[in-house]
Coordinates of C-alpha atoms in Angstrom, one line a residue:
X115 CA -15.2 15.0 -14.7
X116 CA -14.3 11.4 -15.1
X117 CA -10.6 12.2 -16.3
X118 CA -10.5 14.6 -13.4
X119 CA -11.2 11.9 -11.7
X120 CA -8.0 9.8 -12.7
X121 CA -5.7 12.4 -12.8
X122 CA -6.8 12.7 -9.2
X123 CA -6.3 8.9 -8.8
X124 CA -2.9 9.2 -9.9
X125 CA -1.6 11.9 -8.0
X126 CA -3.0 10.1 -5.0
X127 CA -0.9 7.2 -6.2
X128 CA 2.4 9.5 -6.1
X129 CA 1.8 10.7 -2.7
X130 CA 1.0 7.0 -1.7
X131 CA 4.2 5.7 -2.8
X132 CA 6.2 8.8 -1.9
X133 CA 4.8 8.7 1.7
X134 CA 3.7 5.5 2.9
X135 CA 6.0 3.4 0.5
X136 CA 9.8 4.5 3.1
X137 CA 7.6 4.8 6.4
X138 CA 6.4 1.3 5.3
X139 CA 9.8 -0.1 5.0
X140 CA 11.3 1.7 7.6
X141 CA 9.0 0.3 10.3
X142 CA 9.6 -3.4 9.2
X143 CA 13.5 -2.4 9.7
X144 CA 12.9 -1.1 13.3
X145 CA 10.6 -3.8 13.4
X146 CA 13.1 -6.7 12.3
X147 CA 16.2 -4.7 14.2
X148 CA 13.9 -5.1 17.5
X149 CA 13.9 -2.7 20.4
X150 CA 15.7 -4.5 23.3
X151 CA 15.3 -1.6 25.4
X152 CA 11.8 -0.8 25.4
X153 CA 9.9 -3.0 27.7
X154 CA 6.5 -1.2 26.5
X155 CA 4.6 -3.9 24.2
X156 CA 2.2 -0.9 23.4
X157 CA 5.1 0.6 20.8
X158 CA 5.3 -2.6 19.4
X159 CA 1.4 -3.0 18.7
X160 CA 1.6 1.0 17.5
X161 CA 4.5 0.0 15.1
X162 CA 2.6 -3.0 13.6
X163 CA -0.7 -0.9 13.0
X164 CA 1.1 1.5 11.2
X165 CA 2.8 -1.0 9.1
X166 CA -1.1 -2.8 8.4
X167 CA -2.1 0.9 8.1
X168 CA 0.1 1.7 5.5
X169 CA -0.5 -1.9 3.3
X170 CA -3.7 -1.1 3.0
X171 CA -3.5 2.7 2.1
X172 CA -0.5 1.5 -0.6
X173 CA -3.6 -1.6 -1.8
X174 CA -6.2 0.8 -1.8
X175 CA -4.2 3.2 -3.9
X176 CA -3.3 1.0 -6.4
X177 CA -7.0 -0.3 -6.4
X178 CA -8.7 2.7 -6.7
X179 CA -6.1 4.3 -9.8
X180 CA -7.1 1.3 -11.8
X181 CA -10.7 1.5 -11.1
X182 CA -10.6 5.1 -12.0
X183 CA -8.4 4.4 -14.6
X184 CA -11.1 1.8 -16.6
X185 CA -14.6 4.2 -15.6
X186 CA -12.1 6.7 -17.4
X187 CA -12.1 4.2 -20.8
X188 CA -15.2 3.5 -22.8
X189 CA -14.6 0.1 -24.0
X190 CA -13.9 -1.2 -20.5
X191 CA -16.5 -2.3 -18.4
X192 CA -16.9 -0.9 -15.1
X193 CA -14.8 -2.4 -11.9
X194 CA -17.5 -5.0 -9.5
X195 CA -17.2 -5.1 -6.2
X196 CA -15.9 -8.7 -5.8
X197 CA -13.0 -7.4 -8.7
X198 CA -12.4 -4.4 -7.0
X199 CA -11.6 -7.3 -3.4
X200 CA -10.0 -9.6 -5.5
X201 CA -7.4 -7.3 -7.1
X202 CA -7.0 -5.4 -3.5
X203 CA -6.3 -8.9 -1.5
X204 CA -3.6 -9.0 -4.9
X205 CA -2.4 -5.9 -4.7
X206 CA -2.0 -6.5 -0.1
X207 CA -0.1 -9.2 -0.9
X208 CA 2.1 -9.0 -3.7
X209 CA 3.7 -5.4 -1.9
X210 CA 4.0 -6.9 1.4
X211 CA 6.2 -9.8 0.1
X212 CA 8.0 -6.9 -1.8
X213 CA 8.2 -4.6 1.0
X214 CA 9.3 -7.4 3.8
X215 CA 12.0 -9.2 1.3
X216 CA 13.5 -5.2 0.9
X217 CA 13.3 -4.4 4.8
X218 CA 14.6 -7.5 5.8
X219 CA 17.1 -7.3 3.6
X220 CA 17.9 -4.0 4.6
X221 CA 17.8 -5.2 8.0
X222 CA 20.6 -7.8 7.5
X223 CA 23.1 -5.7 6.0

């Protein structure tokens, strides 16, 4: 059952990188290009919420896959909650910087 959980975590990881990552790049691209003809600020707030949700989704899928992988290996200790928190923050900021660089490059060129 532990191995099935690891496989399910890997499938969630694939789904997240095929669904949330392109949406994240597109939303940051749209925010970087600006929307001058829409005076509604709620649209920008909704886009920022979508960006943050995608970032959290990507980060959590990586952390949960790594946690499930460690659970399936008998010689590895389980991850503690402080370890999960630190790894989540690490993944969040590393993904955010890479995707932001990619989206800003796309918006400029």
